[in-house]
PDB file of C-alpha atoms in Angstrom:
ATOM      1  CA  MET A   1     -28.073   5.330 -12.794  1.00 94.00           C
ATOM      2  CA  ARG A   2     -26.122   8.530 -13.356  1.00 97.00           C
ATOM      3  CA  ALA A   3     -23.043   8.896 -11.172  1.00 98.00           C
ATOM      4  CA  ALA A   4     -20.368  11.553 -10.807  1.00 98.00           C
ATOM      5  CA  VAL A   5     -16.861  11.084  -9.419  1.00 98.00           C
ATOM      6  CA  ILE A   6     -15.236  14.270  -8.107  1.00 98.00           C
ATOM      7  CA  GLN A   7     -11.558  14.848  -8.938  1.00 98.00           C
ATOM      8  CA  PHE A   8      -9.311  17.036  -6.793  1.00 97.00           C
ATOM      9  CA  PRO A   9      -5.606  17.665  -7.308  1.00 97.00           C
ATOM     10  CA  GLY A  10      -4.145  14.672  -5.466  1.00 97.00           C
ATOM     11  CA  SER A  11      -7.107  12.328  -5.901  1.00 97.00           C
ATOM     12  CA  ASN A  12      -5.731   8.928  -6.851  1.00 97.00           C
ATOM     13  CA  CYS A  13      -8.617   6.475  -6.539  1.00 97.00           C
ATOM     14  CA  ASP A  14     -10.934   8.349  -8.897  1.00 98.00           C
ATOM     15  CA  ARG A  15     -10.455   5.992 -11.840  1.00 97.00           C
ATOM     16  CA  ASP A  16     -10.792   2.874  -9.656  1.00 97.00           C
ATOM     17  CA  MET A  17     -14.098   4.269  -8.413  1.00 98.00           C
ATOM     18  CA  SER A  18     -15.257   5.019 -11.936  1.00 98.00           C
ATOM     19  CA  VAL A  19     -14.343   1.504 -13.138  1.00 97.00           C
ATOM     20  CA  ALA A  20     -16.190  -0.150 -10.224  1.00 98.00           C
ATOM     21  CA  LEU A  21     -19.313   1.986 -10.782  1.00 98.00           C
ATOM     22  CA  ASN A  22     -19.193   1.384 -14.513  1.00 97.00           C
ATOM     23  CA  ALA A  23     -18.862  -2.362 -14.059  1.00 97.00           C
ATOM     24  CA  ALA A  24     -21.955  -2.314 -11.840  1.00 96.00           C
ATOM     25  CA  GLY A  25     -23.904  -0.546 -14.589  1.00 96.00           C
ATOM     26  CA  ALA A  26     -23.619   3.151 -13.738  1.00 97.00           C
ATOM     27  CA  ASP A  27     -23.145   5.914 -16.287  1.00 97.00           C
ATOM     28  CA  VAL A  28     -20.162   7.809 -14.813  1.00 98.00           C
ATOM     29  CA  THR A  29     -19.062  11.413 -15.363  1.00 98.00           C
ATOM     30  CA  MET A  30     -15.800  12.728 -13.906  1.00 98.00           C
ATOM     31  CA  VAL A  31     -16.180  16.216 -12.381  1.00 98.00           C
ATOM     32  CA  TRP A  32     -13.241  18.590 -11.770  1.00 97.00           C
ATOM     33  CA  HIS A  33     -13.170  20.375  -8.410  1.00 96.00           C
ATOM     34  CA  LYS A  34     -13.260  23.862  -9.929  1.00 94.00           C
ATOM     35  CA  ASN A  35     -16.668  23.238 -11.489  1.00 95.00           C
ATOM     36  CA  THR A  36     -19.419  24.896  -9.530  1.00 95.00           C
ATOM     37  CA  ASP A  37     -22.248  22.659 -10.737  1.00 96.00           C
ATOM     38  CA  LEU A  38     -22.834  18.934 -10.800  1.00 97.00           C
ATOM     39  CA  PRO A  39     -24.188  17.405 -14.036  1.00 96.00           C
ATOM     40  CA  ASP A  40     -27.988  17.448 -14.385  1.00 95.00           C
ATOM     41  CA  GLY A  41     -30.085  14.413 -13.558  1.00 95.00           C
ATOM     42  CA  LEU A  42     -27.526  12.954 -11.187  1.00 97.00           C
ATOM     43  CA  ASP A  43     -28.395  10.094  -8.803  1.00 96.00           C
ATOM     44  CA  PHE A  44     -25.109   9.605  -7.038  1.00 97.00           C
ATOM     45  CA  VAL A  45     -21.828  11.391  -6.218  1.00 98.00           C
ATOM     46  CA  ALA A  46     -18.616   9.662  -5.171  1.00 98.00           C
ATOM     47  CA  ILE A  47     -15.698  11.437  -3.518  1.00 98.00           C
ATOM     48  CA  PRO A  48     -12.677   9.226  -4.117  1.00 98.00           C
ATOM     49  CA  GLY A  49      -9.605   8.421  -2.086  1.00 98.00           C
ATOM     50  CA  GLY A  50      -6.246  10.094  -2.423  1.00 97.00           C
ATOM     51  CA  PHE A  51      -4.460  13.070  -0.936  1.00 97.00           C
ATOM     52  CA  SER A  52      -6.544  16.040  -2.067  1.00 96.00           C
ATOM     53  CA  PHE A  53      -4.492  19.245  -1.944  1.00 96.00           C
ATOM     54  CA  GLY A  54      -1.587  17.281  -0.449  1.00 94.00           C
ATOM     55  CA  ASP A  55      -3.433  16.906   2.873  1.00 94.00           C
ATOM     56  CA  TYR A  56      -2.476  20.537   3.542  1.00 95.00           C
ATOM     57  CA  LEU A  57      -3.884  22.154   6.709  1.00 95.00           C
ATOM     58  CA  ARG A  58      -5.900  19.025   7.644  1.00 95.00           C
ATOM     59  CA  VAL A  59      -6.853  15.982   5.614  1.00 96.00           C
ATOM     60  CA  GLY A  60      -9.830  16.859   3.416  1.00 97.00           C
ATOM     61  CA  ALA A  61     -10.058  20.445   4.717  1.00 97.00           C
ATOM     62  CA  ILE A  62      -9.252  22.336   1.515  1.00 96.00           C
ATOM     63  CA  ALA A  63     -11.264  19.990  -0.722  1.00 97.00           C
ATOM     64  CA  ALA A  64     -14.298  20.406   1.531  1.00 97.00           C
ATOM     65  CA  ARG A  65     -14.247  24.178   0.799  1.00 96.00           C
ATOM     66  CA  SER A  66     -13.795  23.825  -2.976  1.00 95.00           C
ATOM     67  CA  PRO A  67     -16.508  25.163  -5.300  1.00 94.00           C
ATOM     68  CA  ILE A  68     -17.803  21.704  -6.272  1.00 97.00           C
ATOM     69  CA  CYS A  69     -18.194  20.637  -2.650  1.00 97.00           C
ATOM     70  CA  GLN A  70     -20.761  23.391  -2.066  1.00 96.00           C
ATOM     71  CA  SER A  71     -22.819  21.698  -4.794  1.00 97.00           C
ATOM     72  CA  VAL A  72     -22.209  18.250  -3.324  1.00 98.00           C
ATOM     73  CA  VAL A  73     -23.472  19.446   0.075  1.00 98.00           C
ATOM     74  CA  ALA A  74     -26.555  20.978  -1.568  1.00 98.00           C
ATOM     75  CA  PHE A  75     -27.112  17.731  -3.514  1.00 98.00           C
ATOM     76  CA  ALA A  76     -26.905  15.690  -0.276  1.00 98.00           C
ATOM     77  CA  ASN A  77     -29.258  18.101   1.486  1.00 97.00           C
ATOM     78  CA  ARG A  78     -31.767  17.569  -1.335  1.00 96.00           C
ATOM     79  CA  GLY A  79     -31.658  13.827  -0.558  1.00 97.00           C
ATOM     80  CA  GLY A  80     -28.941  12.835  -3.047  1.00 97.00           C
ATOM     81  CA  TYR A  81     -26.697   9.809  -2.500  1.00 98.00           C
ATOM     82  CA  VAL A  82     -23.110  10.753  -1.642  1.00 98.00           C
ATOM     83  CA  PHE A  83     -20.333   8.279  -0.953  1.00 98.00           C
ATOM     84  CA  GLY A  84     -16.885   9.214   0.335  1.00 98.00           C
ATOM     85  CA  VAL A  85     -14.121   6.658   0.566  1.00 98.00           C
ATOM     86  CA  CYS A  86     -10.863   7.217   2.480  1.00 98.00           C
ATOM     87  CA  ASN A  87      -9.902  10.830   1.686  1.00 98.00           C
ATOM     88  CA  GLY A  88     -13.529  11.186   0.539  1.00 98.00           C
ATOM     89  CA  PHE A  89     -14.673  10.212   4.058  1.00 98.00           C
ATOM     90  CA  GLN A  90     -12.310  12.834   5.487  1.00 98.00           C
ATOM     91  CA  VAL A  91     -13.798  15.416   3.097  1.00 98.00           C
ATOM     92  CA  LEU A  92     -17.367  14.494   4.117  1.00 98.00           C
ATOM     93  CA  THR A  93     -16.600  14.963   7.829  1.00 98.00           C
ATOM     94  CA  GLU A  94     -14.985  18.334   7.013  1.00 97.00           C
ATOM     95  CA  THR A  95     -18.136  19.469   5.158  1.00 97.00           C
ATOM     96  CA  GLY A  96     -20.214  18.497   8.192  1.00 96.00           C
ATOM     97  CA  LEU A  97     -22.331  16.028   6.182  1.00 98.00           C
ATOM     98  CA  LEU A  98     -21.024  13.295   8.496  1.00 98.00           C
ATOM     99  CA  PRO A  99     -20.171  13.609  12.203  1.00 98.00           C
ATOM    100  CA  GLY A 100     -16.722  13.249  13.761  1.00 97.00           C
ATOM    101  CA  ALA A 101     -13.235  13.656  12.337  1.00 97.00           C
ATOM    102  CA  LEU A 102     -10.391  11.447  11.109  1.00 97.00           C
ATOM    103  CA  LEU A 103      -7.139  11.733  13.048  1.00 95.00           C
ATOM    104  CA  ARG A 104      -3.662  10.271  12.605  1.00 94.00           C
ATOM    105  CA  ASN A 105      -3.659   6.468  13.077  1.00 95.00           C
ATOM    106  CA  ALA A 106      -3.088   5.538  16.727  1.00 92.00           C
ATOM    107  CA  GLY A 107       0.056   3.611  15.734  1.00 91.00           C
ATOM    108  CA  LEU A 108       1.274   6.647  13.726  1.00 89.00           C
ATOM    109  CA  LYS A 109       2.020   4.447  10.718  1.00 94.00           C
ATOM    110  CA  TYR A 110       0.529   4.457   7.246  1.00 97.00           C
ATOM    111  CA  ILE A 111      -1.322   1.150   6.910  1.00 98.00           C
ATOM    112  CA  CYS A 112      -1.907  -0.578   3.581  1.00 98.00           C
ATOM    113  CA  LYS A 113      -3.449  -4.046   3.876  1.00 97.00           C
ATOM    114  CA  HIS A 114      -6.599  -6.106   3.547  1.00 98.00           C
ATOM    115  CA  VAL A 115      -8.791  -5.990   6.646  1.00 98.00           C
ATOM    116  CA  GLU A 116     -11.853  -7.855   7.784  1.00 98.00           C
ATOM    117  CA  LEU A 117     -14.988  -5.769   8.171  1.00 98.00           C
ATOM    118  CA  ASN A 118     -18.243  -6.599   9.875  1.00 98.00           C
ATOM    119  CA  VAL A 119     -21.410  -5.442   8.102  1.00 98.00           C
ATOM    120  CA  GLU A 120     -23.319  -3.759  10.938  1.00 98.00           C
ATOM    121  CA  THR A 121     -26.502  -2.920   9.059  1.00 98.00           C
ATOM    122  CA  THR A 122     -28.134  -3.779   5.768  1.00 98.00           C
ATOM    123  CA  GLN A 123     -30.497  -0.812   6.095  1.00 97.00           C
ATOM    124  CA  SER A 124     -28.786   1.362   3.500  1.00 98.00           C
ATOM    125  CA  ALA A 125     -28.455   1.265  -0.281  1.00 97.00           C
ATOM    126  CA  TYR A 126     -24.719   0.666   0.130  1.00 98.00           C
ATOM    127  CA  THR A 127     -25.021  -2.391   2.350  1.00 98.00           C
ATOM    128  CA  SER A 128     -28.294  -3.791   0.988  1.00 97.00           C
ATOM    129  CA  ALA A 129     -26.646  -6.669  -0.887  1.00 98.00           C
ATOM    130  CA  TYR A 130     -24.755  -7.920   2.184  1.00 98.00           C
ATOM    131  CA  LYS A 131     -26.121  -9.786   5.197  1.00 98.00           C
ATOM    132  CA  THR A 132     -26.108  -8.342   8.718  1.00 97.00           C
ATOM    133  CA  ASP A 133     -22.947  -9.398  10.591  1.00 97.00           C
ATOM    134  CA  GLN A 134     -21.449 -10.694   7.355  1.00 98.00           C
ATOM    135  CA  SER A 135     -17.668 -10.648   7.406  1.00 98.00           C
ATOM    136  CA  ILE A 136     -16.073  -9.163   4.286  1.00 98.00           C
ATOM    137  CA  THR A 137     -12.480  -8.415   3.289  1.00 98.00           C
ATOM    138  CA  ILE A 138     -11.768  -4.907   2.000  1.00 98.00           C
ATOM    139  CA  PRO A 139      -8.410  -3.116   1.587  1.00 98.00           C
ATOM    140  CA  ILE A 140      -7.399  -0.083   3.629  1.00 98.00           C
ATOM    141  CA  ALA A 141      -4.612   2.369   2.743  1.00 98.00           C
ATOM    142  CA  HIS A 142      -4.425   5.370   5.041  1.00 98.00           C
ATOM    143  CA  HIS A 143      -2.398   7.364   7.546  1.00 96.00           C
ATOM    144  CA  ASP A 144      -5.320   9.313   8.991  1.00 97.00           C
ATOM    145  CA  GLY A 145      -8.126   6.830   9.537  1.00 97.00           C
ATOM    146  CA  ASN A 146      -8.548   7.089  13.276  1.00 97.00           C
ATOM    147  CA  TYR A 147     -12.246   7.951  13.533  1.00 98.00           C
ATOM    148  CA  ASN A 148     -12.818  10.320  16.414  1.00 96.00           C
ATOM    149  CA  LEU A 149     -16.137  11.034  18.066  1.00 95.00           C
ATOM    150  CA  ASP A 150     -17.008  11.348  21.738  1.00 92.00           C
ATOM    151  CA  ASP A 151     -18.416   8.247  23.429  1.00 94.00           C
ATOM    152  CA  ALA A 152     -21.992   9.533  23.673  1.00 96.00           C
ATOM    153  CA  ASP A 153     -22.104  10.464  19.976  1.00 97.00           C
ATOM    154  CA  ALA A 154     -20.544   7.127  18.983  1.00 98.00           C
ATOM    155  CA  GLN A 155     -23.173   5.302  21.038  1.00 98.00           C
ATOM    156  CA  ALA A 156     -25.868   7.410  19.345  1.00 98.00           C
ATOM    157  CA  LEU A 157     -24.612   6.254  15.930  1.00 98.00           C
ATOM    158  CA  PHE A 158     -25.040   2.626  17.007  1.00 98.00           C
ATOM    159  CA  ASP A 159     -28.454   3.366  18.544  1.00 98.00           C
ATOM    160  CA  GLN A 160     -29.582   4.961  15.274  1.00 98.00           C
ATOM    161  CA  ASP A 161     -28.202   2.013  13.260  1.00 98.00           C
ATOM    162  CA  ARG A 162     -25.904   4.421  11.404  1.00 98.00           C
ATOM    163  CA  VAL A 163     -22.684   2.415  11.698  1.00 98.00           C
ATOM    164  CA  ALA A 164     -22.387   0.653   8.331  1.00 98.00           C
ATOM    165  CA  PHE A 165     -19.142  -1.235   8.968  1.00 98.00           C
ATOM    166  CA  THR A 166     -16.810  -1.963  11.876  1.00 98.00           C
ATOM    167  CA  TYR A 167     -13.283  -3.394  11.808  1.00 98.00           C
ATOM    168  CA  ALA A 168     -12.963  -6.958  13.113  1.00 98.00           C
ATOM    169  CA  ASP A 169      -9.485  -6.040  14.351  1.00 98.00           C
ATOM    170  CA  ASN A 170      -9.221  -2.268  14.856  1.00 98.00           C
ATOM    171  CA  PRO A 171      -6.151  -1.191  12.821  1.00 98.00           C
ATOM    172  CA  ASN A 172      -6.098   2.556  13.514  1.00 97.00           C
ATOM    173  CA  GLY A 173      -7.626   3.350  16.907  1.00 96.00           C
ATOM    174  CA  SER A 174     -11.070   4.332  15.606  1.00 97.00           C
ATOM    175  CA  VAL A 175     -13.686   4.802  18.325  1.00 97.00           C
ATOM    176  CA  ARG A 176     -15.723   1.590  18.793  1.00 98.00           C
ATOM    177  CA  SER A 177     -13.871   0.157  15.731  1.00 98.00           C
ATOM    178  CA  ILE A 178     -16.105   2.194  13.434  1.00 98.00           C
ATOM    179  CA  ALA A 179     -15.042   1.893   9.779  1.00 98.00           C
ATOM    180  CA  GLY A 180     -18.034   3.445   7.987  1.00 98.00           C
ATOM    181  CA  VAL A 181     -20.793   5.876   8.975  1.00 98.00           C
ATOM    182  CA  LEU A 182     -24.178   6.796   7.483  1.00 98.00           C
ATOM    183  CA  SER A 183     -25.939  10.152   7.582  1.00 98.00           C
ATOM    184  CA  GLU A 184     -29.277  10.525   9.329  1.00 98.00           C
ATOM    185  CA  ASN A 185     -31.188   9.959   6.073  1.00 97.00           C
ATOM    186  CA  ARG A 186     -28.886   6.955   5.359  1.00 98.00           C
ATOM    187  CA  ARG A 187     -27.969   8.281   1.908  1.00 98.00           C
ATOM    188  CA  VAL A 188     -24.525   9.664   2.707  1.00 98.00           C
ATOM    189  CA  LEU A 189     -21.852   7.116   3.577  1.00 98.00           C
ATOM    190  CA  GLY A 190     -18.229   7.675   4.526  1.00 98.00           C
ATOM    191  CA  MET A 191     -15.771   4.832   5.075  1.00 98.00           C
ATOM    192  CA  MET A 192     -11.995   4.434   5.229  1.00 98.00           C
ATOM    193  CA  PRO A 193     -11.781   0.984   3.525  1.00 98.00           C
ATOM    194  CA  HIS A 194     -11.843   0.828  -0.291  1.00 98.00           C
ATOM    195  CA  PRO A 195     -14.609  -1.418  -1.713  1.00 98.00           C
ATOM    196  CA  GLU A 196     -13.639  -0.245  -5.231  1.00 98.00           C
ATOM    197  CA  ARG A 197     -10.250  -1.910  -4.818  1.00 97.00           C
ATOM    198  CA  LEU A 198     -11.705  -5.383  -4.436  1.00 97.00           C
ATOM    199  CA  ALA A 199     -14.605  -5.420  -6.874  1.00 96.00           C
ATOM    200  CA  ASP A 200     -13.202  -7.472  -9.745  1.00 96.00           C
ATOM    201  CA  PRO A 201     -11.566 -10.935  -9.821  1.00 96.00           C
ATOM    202  CA  ALA A 202      -8.525  -9.322 -11.465  1.00 96.00           C
ATOM    203  CA  GLN A 203      -8.018  -7.326  -8.232  1.00 96.00           C
ATOM    204  CA  GLY A 204      -7.718 -10.548  -6.245  1.00 95.00           C
ATOM    205  CA  GLY A 205     -11.181 -10.552  -4.699  1.00 96.00           C
ATOM    206  CA  THR A 206     -14.770  -9.460  -5.161  1.00 97.00           C
ATOM    207  CA  ASP A 207     -16.044  -8.640  -1.647  1.00 98.00           C
ATOM    208  CA  GLY A 208     -16.562  -5.034  -2.792  1.00 98.00           C
ATOM    209  CA  GLN A 209     -18.747  -6.028  -5.739  1.00 97.00           C
ATOM    210  CA  PRO A 210     -22.051  -6.386  -3.794  1.00 98.00           C
ATOM    211  CA  PHE A 211     -21.462  -2.867  -2.445  1.00 98.00           C
ATOM    212  CA  PHE A 212     -21.802  -1.329  -5.920  1.00 98.00           C
ATOM    213  CA  ALA A 213     -24.369  -3.852  -7.200  1.00 97.00           C
ATOM    214  CA  GLY A 214     -26.607  -3.265  -4.162  1.00 97.00           C
ATOM    215  CA  LEU A 215     -26.214   0.495  -4.379  1.00 97.00           C
ATOM    216  CA  ILE A 216     -27.198   0.686  -8.035  1.00 96.00           C
ATOM    217  CA  ASN A 217     -30.064  -1.748  -7.519  1.00 96.00           C
ATOM    218  CA  GLN A 218     -31.467   0.301  -4.611  1.00 95.00           C
ATOM    219  CA  ILE A 219     -31.093   3.660  -6.341  1.00 94.00           C
ATOM    220  CA  ALA A 220     -32.990   2.249  -9.354  1.00 91.00           C
ATOM    221  CA  LYS A 221     -35.934   1.580  -7.020  1.00 89.00           C
ATOM    222  CA  VAL A 222     -36.090   5.125  -5.600  1.00 80.00           C
TER     223      VAL A 222
ATOM    224  CA  MET B   1      -1.685  43.926  10.830  1.00 93.00           C
ATOM    225  CA  LYS B   2      -0.410  40.465  11.624  1.00 96.00           C
ATOM    226  CA  ALA B   3      -2.421  37.680  13.167  1.00 97.00           C
ATOM    227  CA  ARG B   4      -1.096  34.518  14.676  1.00 98.00           C
ATOM    228  CA  VAL B   5      -3.486  31.608  15.102  1.00 98.00           C
ATOM    229  CA  TYR B   6      -2.649  28.722  17.432  1.00 98.00           C
ATOM    230  CA  VAL B   7      -4.527  25.517  16.660  1.00 98.00           C
ATOM    231  CA  MET B   8      -4.424  22.653  19.166  1.00 97.00           C
ATOM    232  CA  LEU B   9      -6.293  19.379  19.525  1.00 95.00           C
ATOM    233  CA  LYS B  10      -8.956  19.804  22.199  1.00 95.00           C
ATOM    234  CA  THR B  11      -8.299  18.467  25.662  1.00 90.00           C
ATOM    235  CA  GLY B  12      -9.442  14.871  25.743  1.00 87.00           C
ATOM    236  CA  VAL B  13      -8.695  14.212  22.064  1.00 90.00           C
ATOM    237  CA  LEU B  14      -5.813  11.761  21.949  1.00 86.00           C
ATOM    238  CA  ASP B  15      -2.728  13.231  20.271  1.00 89.00           C
ATOM    239  CA  PRO B  16      -0.689  10.255  19.006  1.00 86.00           C
ATOM    240  CA  GLN B  17       2.010  12.547  17.575  1.00 87.00           C
ATOM    241  CA  GLY B  18       2.462  14.291  20.905  1.00 92.00           C
ATOM    242  CA  GLU B  19       2.688  10.875  22.589  1.00 90.00           C
ATOM    243  CA  ALA B  20       5.380   9.759  20.129  1.00 90.00           C
ATOM    244  CA  VAL B  21       7.354  12.940  20.826  1.00 94.00           C
ATOM    245  CA  ARG B  22       7.011  12.301  24.571  1.00 95.00           C
ATOM    246  CA  HIS B  23       8.397   8.781  24.158  1.00 93.00           C
ATOM    247  CA  ALA B  24      11.301  10.063  22.046  1.00 95.00           C
ATOM    248  CA  LEU B  25      12.138  12.675  24.694  1.00 97.00           C
ATOM    249  CA  GLY B  26      12.123   9.901  27.292  1.00 95.00           C
ATOM    250  CA  ALA B  27      14.516   7.885  25.122  1.00 95.00           C
ATOM    251  CA  LEU B  28      16.863  10.899  25.086  1.00 97.00           C
ATOM    252  CA  GLY B  29      16.909  10.917  28.869  1.00 97.00           C
ATOM    253  CA  PHE B  30      14.362  13.679  29.507  1.00 96.00           C
ATOM    254  CA  ASP B  31      12.541  11.809  32.239  1.00 92.00           C
ATOM    255  CA  GLY B  32      10.380  14.615  33.585  1.00 93.00           C
ATOM    256  CA  VAL B  33       8.112  15.092  30.555  1.00 96.00           C
ATOM    257  CA  GLN B  34       4.641  14.082  31.666  1.00 95.00           C
ATOM    258  CA  GLY B  35       2.766  15.097  28.560  1.00 94.00           C
ATOM    259  CA  VAL B  36       3.301  16.526  25.077  1.00 96.00           C
ATOM    260  CA  ARG B  37       0.629  18.090  22.896  1.00 95.00           C
ATOM    261  CA  GLN B  38       1.502  19.084  19.363  1.00 94.00           C
ATOM    262  CA  GLY B  39      -0.354  21.798  17.471  1.00 96.00           C
ATOM    263  CA  LYS B  40       0.242  24.310  14.722  1.00 96.00           C
ATOM    264  CA  VAL B  41       0.768  28.015  14.310  1.00 98.00           C
ATOM    265  CA  ILE B  42      -0.663  29.891  11.330  1.00 98.00           C
ATOM    266  CA  GLU B  43       0.591  33.417  10.611  1.00 98.00           C
ATOM    267  CA  LEU B  44      -1.600  35.771   8.619  1.00 97.00           C
ATOM    268  CA  ASP B  45      -0.587  39.056   7.065  1.00 97.00           C
ATOM    269  CA  LEU B  46      -3.744  41.175   6.974  1.00 96.00           C
ATOM    270  CA  ALA B  47      -4.640  44.339   5.079  1.00 94.00           C
ATOM    271  CA  ALA B  48      -6.979  45.325   7.916  1.00 91.00           C
ATOM    272  CA  THR B  49      -5.840  48.101  10.270  1.00 92.00           C
ATOM    273  CA  ASP B  50      -8.688  47.998  12.770  1.00 94.00           C
ATOM    274  CA  LYS B  51      -7.916  45.486  15.490  1.00 94.00           C
ATOM    275  CA  SER B  52     -11.441  44.564  16.516  1.00 94.00           C
ATOM    276  CA  ALA B  53     -12.584  44.168  12.891  1.00 94.00           C
ATOM    277  CA  ALA B  54      -9.533  42.000  12.201  1.00 96.00           C
ATOM    278  CA  GLU B  55     -10.293  39.853  15.225  1.00 96.00           C
ATOM    279  CA  VAL B  56     -13.847  39.249  14.026  1.00 96.00           C
ATOM    280  CA  GLU B  57     -12.569  38.337  10.571  1.00 96.00           C
ATOM    281  CA  VAL B  58      -9.849  35.956  11.795  1.00 98.00           C
ATOM    282  CA  LYS B  59     -12.326  34.275  14.130  1.00 98.00           C
ATOM    283  CA  GLU B  60     -14.561  33.634  11.140  1.00 98.00           C
ATOM    284  CA  MET B  61     -11.577  32.212   9.232  1.00 98.00           C
ATOM    285  CA  CYS B  62     -10.896  29.850  12.138  1.00 98.00           C
ATOM    286  CA  GLU B  63     -14.507  28.686  12.308  1.00 97.00           C
ATOM    287  CA  LYS B  64     -14.769  28.184   8.551  1.00 96.00           C
ATOM    288  CA  LEU B  65     -11.381  26.727   7.668  1.00 97.00           C
ATOM    289  CA  LEU B  66      -8.319  27.128   9.882  1.00 98.00           C
ATOM    290  CA  ALA B  67      -9.555  24.893  12.708  1.00 97.00           C
ATOM    291  CA  ASN B  68     -11.873  21.912  12.729  1.00 96.00           C
ATOM    292  CA  THR B  69     -13.824  22.757  15.865  1.00 95.00           C
ATOM    293  CA  VAL B  70     -15.007  19.156  16.182  1.00 94.00           C
ATOM    294  CA  ILE B  71     -11.506  18.206  17.349  1.00 95.00           C
ATOM    295  CA  GLU B  72      -9.498  21.426  17.582  1.00 97.00           C
ATOM    296  CA  SER B  73      -9.493  24.634  19.603  1.00 97.00           C
ATOM    297  CA  TYR B  74      -7.859  27.876  18.496  1.00 98.00           C
ATOM    298  CA  GLN B  75      -6.425  31.066  19.938  1.00 98.00           C
ATOM    299  CA  ILE B  76      -5.877  34.323  18.058  1.00 98.00           C
ATOM    300  CA  GLU B  77      -3.086  36.840  18.682  1.00 97.00           C
ATOM    301  CA  LEU B  78      -3.084  40.179  16.837  1.00 96.00           C
ATOM    302  CA  SER B  79      -0.139  42.566  16.556  1.00 91.00           C
TER     303      SER B  79
END
């Protein structure tokens, strides 16, 4: 499986993402934001966490208009797998690949802690190695993770089985406790929690490991 | 020509920062503040001299970058 991790000025989870993908068996290339093209023969693109462009204007806004993101959008529209975590999720909503927007946490505080997530669906490459309604522990670290979508659209996401994860105890005010959202074709996923930060025993837990193992396993079958 | 763009969260989108400001004003004794909404102002210095052309261009800037129309509304002032 050939994966790319996009690097923006201010990305700070890019190497963690690369290590987690590598450990699961992916061949990873780092791609700088000024590049206009993704590497050939790519199966998967990850947009990592961090503070791209210092969160200027709006979180993820500038990154979403960078040259490489035009290619990422085209790649997703061709049916490519794209995963955005934390700031990457914010970038994906800004590109329009995923619905909604991420606002300042309801409690106004930056939150950095382990949270319990509920796996809402196993019908995606990303969640294929978990069980439905499985409870997993994954770290969050964000100031702007309050997922905003109107009630009808949020309900539609549940109806279409596009909510990948919900928070067991909503930390940030997200509508319907949504923590991760899939695109219509189920190949683009955005989530605020960081599975790459709990994917090795040395990180203190491995609940994120099945995320990458399942993903790589499913992409190999496509 | 100068353009001033006002970007605000849409009505109905919760503004936690505005709420925090409202609470702080209450703590200072300003009891009559029933709501606070916080937004931003973006000033643009444009080469354009034609007002209607500038308006079209700034509107496009708002749609493409300056505002996220999923959650924000914008107003343009030209002078």
